[in-house]
């Protein structure tokens, strides 16, 4: 995940994962919960965020949960959230 910094007050800051923007609320939750951590700046002064150990466990649990669902359950979640 990349954090593109905005102004000093945080306005304009964007979080991007594989080219797709991550809603600020989700990004803040992941950071506050300790699932992702700052791993330094890139050569373009963009902050790189990586998964922590608890973040890897959180992701693995999510992948296991998703794979346990049937086709119709996945479709319903994809459409309705």
Tab-separated table of N, CA and C in Angstrom:
chain	number	residue	atom	x	y	z
A	1	UNK	N	0.862	-1.156	0.000
A	1	UNK	CA	0.000	0.000	0.000
A	1	UNK	C	0.910	1.221	0.000
A	2	UNK	N	0.536	2.225	-0.743
A	2	UNK	CA	1.284	3.471	-0.787
A	2	UNK	C	0.439	4.598	-0.205
A	3	UNK	N	1.094	5.507	0.527
A	3	UNK	CA	0.415	6.678	1.053
A	3	UNK	C	0.968	7.898	0.325
A	4	UNK	N	0.120	8.542	-0.454
A	4	UNK	CA	0.491	9.741	-1.187
A	4	UNK	C	0.119	10.931	-0.328
A	5	UNK	N	1.137	11.612	0.166
A	5	UNK	CA	0.902	12.698	1.121
A	5	UNK	C	0.269	13.906	0.456
A	6	UNK	N	-0.632	14.538	1.184
A	6	UNK	CA	-1.261	15.782	0.756
A	6	UNK	C	-0.633	16.935	1.501
A	7	UNK	N	-1.437	17.875	1.910
A	7	UNK	CA	-0.959	19.017	2.682
A	7	UNK	C	-0.553	18.580	4.086
A	8	UNK	N	0.075	19.483	4.812
A	8	UNK	CA	0.530	19.205	6.168
A	8	UNK	C	-0.579	18.821	7.122
A	9	UNK	N	-1.798	19.274	6.868
A	9	UNK	CA	-2.915	18.953	7.755
A	9	UNK	C	-3.591	17.630	7.394
A	10	UNK	N	-3.025	16.899	6.425
A	10	UNK	CA	-3.593	15.612	6.028
A	10	UNK	C	-4.589	15.705	4.898
A	11	UNK	N	-4.985	16.928	4.524
A	11	UNK	CA	-5.952	17.087	3.443
A	11	UNK	C	-5.301	16.691	2.126
A	12	UNK	N	-5.961	15.868	1.370
A	12	UNK	CA	-5.447	15.440	0.080
A	12	UNK	C	-4.629	14.167	0.144
A	13	UNK	N	-4.402	13.624	1.336
A	13	UNK	CA	-3.661	12.377	1.462
A	13	UNK	C	-4.497	11.245	0.878
A	14	UNK	N	-3.846	10.408	0.080
A	14	UNK	CA	-4.543	9.276	-0.552
A	14	UNK	C	-3.760	8.006	-0.286
A	15	UNK	N	-4.474	6.887	-0.177
A	15	UNK	CA	-3.871	5.578	0.006
A	15	UNK	C	-4.215	4.747	-1.214
A	16	UNK	N	-3.215	4.054	-1.757
A	16	UNK	CA	-3.391	3.303	-2.992
A	16	UNK	C	-2.863	1.888	-2.796
A	17	UNK	N	-3.627	0.906	-3.254
A	17	UNK	CA	-3.235	-0.496	-3.207
A	17	UNK	C	-3.408	-1.072	-4.601
A	18	UNK	N	-2.323	-1.496	-5.236
A	18	UNK	CA	-2.349	-2.027	-6.602
A	18	UNK	C	-3.054	-1.094	-7.571
A	19	UNK	N	-2.839	0.184	-7.429
A	19	UNK	CA	-3.410	1.169	-8.339
A	19	UNK	C	-4.828	1.601	-8.012
A	20	UNK	N	-5.449	0.960	-7.043
A	20	UNK	CA	-6.815	1.298	-6.659
A	20	UNK	C	-6.801	2.088	-5.363
A	21	UNK	N	-7.573	3.159	-5.316
A	21	UNK	CA	-7.618	3.985	-4.113
A	21	UNK	C	-8.338	3.258	-2.985
A	22	UNK	N	-7.773	3.336	-1.801
A	22	UNK	CA	-8.359	2.748	-0.600
A	22	UNK	C	-9.073	3.866	0.152
A	23	UNK	N	-10.328	3.664	0.551
A	23	UNK	CA	-11.030	4.705	1.301
A	23	UNK	C	-10.254	5.081	2.573
A	24	UNK	N	-10.194	6.375	2.890
A	24	UNK	CA	-9.423	6.825	4.056
A	24	UNK	C	-9.816	6.145	5.365
A	25	UNK	N	-11.081	5.868	5.550
A	25	UNK	CA	-11.518	5.215	6.786
A	25	UNK	C	-10.920	3.829	6.944
A	26	UNK	N	-10.849	3.079	5.858
A	26	UNK	CA	-10.264	1.737	5.912
A	26	UNK	C	-8.763	1.823	6.149
A	27	UNK	N	-8.098	2.740	5.457
A	27	UNK	CA	-6.655	2.905	5.637
A	27	UNK	C	-6.321	3.305	7.074
A	28	UNK	N	-7.085	4.235	7.627
A	28	UNK	CA	-6.859	4.669	9.016
A	28	UNK	C	-7.081	3.514	9.991
A	29	UNK	N	-8.138	2.723	9.755
A	29	UNK	CA	-8.403	1.571	10.617
A	29	UNK	C	-7.233	0.595	10.594
A	30	UNK	N	-6.729	0.286	9.403
A	30	UNK	CA	-5.613	-0.651	9.281
A	30	UNK	C	-4.371	-0.136	10.002
A	31	UNK	N	-4.124	1.154	9.915
A	31	UNK	CA	-2.965	1.735	10.601
A	31	UNK	C	-3.176	1.766	12.113
A	32	UNK	N	-4.351	2.219	12.555
A	32	UNK	CA	-4.632	2.323	13.995
A	32	UNK	C	-4.656	0.958	14.674
A	33	UNK	N	-5.120	-0.074	13.955
A	33	UNK	CA	-5.195	-1.421	14.513
A	33	UNK	C	-3.844	-2.135	14.480
A	34	UNK	N	-2.862	-1.536	13.817
A	34	UNK	CA	-1.532	-2.144	13.767
A	34	UNK	C	-1.384	-3.215	12.701
A	35	UNK	N	-2.276	-3.219	11.707
A	35	UNK	CA	-2.184	-4.218	10.638
A	35	UNK	C	-1.195	-3.811	9.553
A	36	UNK	N	-0.960	-2.511	9.392
A	36	UNK	CA	0.041	-2.027	8.452
A	36	UNK	C	0.931	-1.021	9.162
A	37	UNK	N	2.181	-0.937	8.682
A	37	UNK	CA	3.135	-0.019	9.295
A	37	UNK	C	3.963	0.648	8.205
A	38	UNK	N	4.441	1.827	8.503
A	38	UNK	CA	5.276	2.588	7.585
A	38	UNK	C	6.623	1.886	7.434
A	39	UNK	N	7.033	1.625	6.195
A	39	UNK	CA	8.325	0.969	5.970
A	39	UNK	C	9.289	1.870	5.221
A	40	UNK	N	9.013	3.167	5.181
A	40	UNK	CA	9.941	4.110	4.578
A	40	UNK	C	9.388	4.764	3.334
A	41	UNK	N	10.181	5.702	2.835
A	41	UNK	CA	9.765	6.470	1.658
A	41	UNK	C	10.366	5.862	0.393
A	42	UNK	N	9.672	6.053	-0.710
A	42	UNK	CA	10.202	5.669	-2.011
A	42	UNK	C	11.028	6.824	-2.546
A	43	UNK	N	11.607	6.644	-3.712
A	43	UNK	CA	12.403	7.705	-4.310
A	43	UNK	C	11.562	8.902	-4.741
A	44	UNK	N	10.238	8.757	-4.751
A	44	UNK	CA	9.332	9.848	-5.115
A	44	UNK	C	8.659	10.459	-3.890
A	45	UNK	N	9.208	10.208	-2.702
A	45	UNK	CA	8.709	10.731	-1.424
A	45	UNK	C	7.309	10.228	-1.080
A	46	UNK	N	6.956	9.088	-1.610
A	46	UNK	CA	5.698	8.425	-1.263
A	46	UNK	C	6.004	7.452	-0.135
A	47	UNK	N	5.146	7.400	0.875
A	47	UNK	CA	5.357	6.484	1.992
A	47	UNK	C	4.865	5.097	1.632
A	48	UNK	N	5.686	4.086	1.891
A	48	UNK	CA	5.332	2.696	1.626
A	48	UNK	C	4.858	2.072	2.930
A	49	UNK	N	3.681	1.440	2.897
A	49	UNK	CA	3.110	0.784	4.067
A	49	UNK	C	3.069	-0.719	3.798
A	50	UNK	N	3.529	-1.523	4.747
A	50	UNK	CA	3.535	-2.971	4.587
A	50	UNK	C	2.771	-3.628	5.731
A	51	UNK	N	2.393	-4.878	5.510
A	51	UNK	CA	1.678	-5.638	6.532
A	51	UNK	C	2.601	-5.981	7.691
A	52	UNK	N	2.081	-5.892	8.887
A	52	UNK	CA	2.795	-6.350	10.077
A	52	UNK	C	2.478	-7.831	10.261
A	53	UNK	N	3.040	-8.452	11.295
A	53	UNK	CA	2.739	-9.861	11.568
A	53	UNK	C	1.247	-10.062	11.815
A	54	UNK	N	0.639	-9.173	12.596
A	54	UNK	CA	-0.801	-9.292	12.844
A	54	UNK	C	-1.586	-8.998	11.566
A	55	UNK	N	-1.046	-8.153	10.690
A	55	UNK	CA	-1.675	-7.887	9.401
A	55	UNK	C	-1.690	-9.117	8.507
A	56	UNK	N	-0.582	-9.877	8.530
A	56	UNK	CA	-0.536	-11.123	7.758
A	56	UNK	C	-1.567	-12.119	8.276
A	57	UNK	N	-1.696	-12.234	9.605
A	57	UNK	CA	-2.697	-13.144	10.175
A	57	UNK	C	-4.115	-12.691	9.821
A	58	UNK	N	-4.369	-11.380	9.892
A	58	UNK	CA	-5.668	-10.816	9.535
A	58	UNK	C	-6.006	-11.143	8.080
A	59	UNK	N	-5.036	-10.977	7.187
A	59	UNK	CA	-5.232	-11.264	5.766
A	59	UNK	C	-5.495	-12.750	5.550
A	60	UNK	N	-4.696	-13.608	6.172
A	60	UNK	CA	-4.876	-15.052	6.016
A	60	UNK	C	-6.248	-15.506	6.506
A	61	UNK	N	-6.699	-14.959	7.638
A	61	UNK	CA	-8.032	-15.298	8.143
A	61	UNK	C	-9.112	-14.852	7.160
A	62	UNK	N	-8.931	-13.686	6.555
A	62	UNK	CA	-9.891	-13.209	5.559
A	62	UNK	C	-9.920	-14.078	4.319
A	63	UNK	N	-8.752	-14.521	3.860
A	63	UNK	CA	-8.679	-15.394	2.682
A	63	UNK	C	-9.341	-16.734	2.987
A	64	UNK	N	-9.085	-17.277	4.169
A	64	UNK	CA	-9.718	-18.546	4.555
A	64	UNK	C	-11.241	-18.399	4.630
A	65	UNK	N	-11.708	-17.288	5.211
A	65	UNK	CA	-13.153	-17.051	5.303
A	65	UNK	C	-13.765	-16.947	3.914
A	66	UNK	N	-13.132	-16.174	3.026
A	66	UNK	CA	-13.673	-15.989	1.679
A	66	UNK	C	-13.725	-17.317	0.930
A	67	UNK	N	-12.688	-18.135	1.062
A	67	UNK	CA	-12.668	-19.414	0.345
A	67	UNK	C	-13.673	-20.412	0.916
A	68	UNK	N	-14.130	-20.188	2.145
A	68	UNK	CA	-15.123	-21.084	2.734
A	68	UNK	C	-16.540	-20.790	2.246
A	69	UNK	N	-16.749	-19.656	1.607
A	69	UNK	CA	-18.076	-19.282	1.140
A	69	UNK	C	-18.406	-19.960	-0.183
A	70	UNK	N	-19.678	-20.181	-0.393
A	70	UNK	CA	-20.145	-20.720	-1.661
A	70	UNK	C	-20.280	-19.613	-2.707
A	71	UNK	N	-20.552	-20.025	-3.932
A	71	UNK	CA	-20.650	-19.080	-5.043
A	71	UNK	C	-21.716	-18.011	-4.800
A	72	UNK	N	-22.920	-18.421	-4.371
A	72	UNK	CA	-23.996	-17.457	-4.169
A	72	UNK	C	-23.693	-16.489	-3.028
A	73	UNK	N	-23.038	-16.981	-1.975
A	73	UNK	CA	-22.666	-16.090	-0.873
A	73	UNK	C	-21.637	-15.052	-1.341
A	74	UNK	N	-20.653	-15.482	-2.120
A	74	UNK	CA	-19.656	-14.546	-2.657
A	74	UNK	C	-20.309	-13.517	-3.574
A	75	UNK	N	-21.226	-13.977	-4.402
A	75	UNK	CA	-21.924	-13.083	-5.321
A	75	UNK	C	-22.738	-12.054	-4.538
A	76	UNK	N	-23.449	-12.490	-3.520
A	76	UNK	CA	-24.256	-11.576	-2.709
A	76	UNK	C	-23.380	-10.529	-2.016
A	77	UNK	N	-22.241	-10.954	-1.479
A	77	UNK	CA	-21.327	-10.015	-0.813
A	77	UNK	C	-20.724	-9.046	-1.809
A	78	UNK	N	-20.375	-9.536	-2.983
A	78	UNK	CA	-19.784	-8.684	-4.010
A	78	UNK	C	-20.771	-7.607	-4.471
A	79	UNK	N	-22.035	-7.981	-4.613
A	79	UNK	CA	-23.038	-7.036	-5.110
A	79	UNK	C	-23.528	-6.102	-4.008
A	80	UNK	N	-23.866	-6.654	-2.857
A	80	UNK	CA	-24.495	-5.862	-1.808
A	80	UNK	C	-23.545	-5.395	-0.705
A	81	UNK	N	-22.354	-5.917	-0.664
A	81	UNK	CA	-21.363	-5.496	0.334
A	81	UNK	C	-21.442	-6.230	1.622
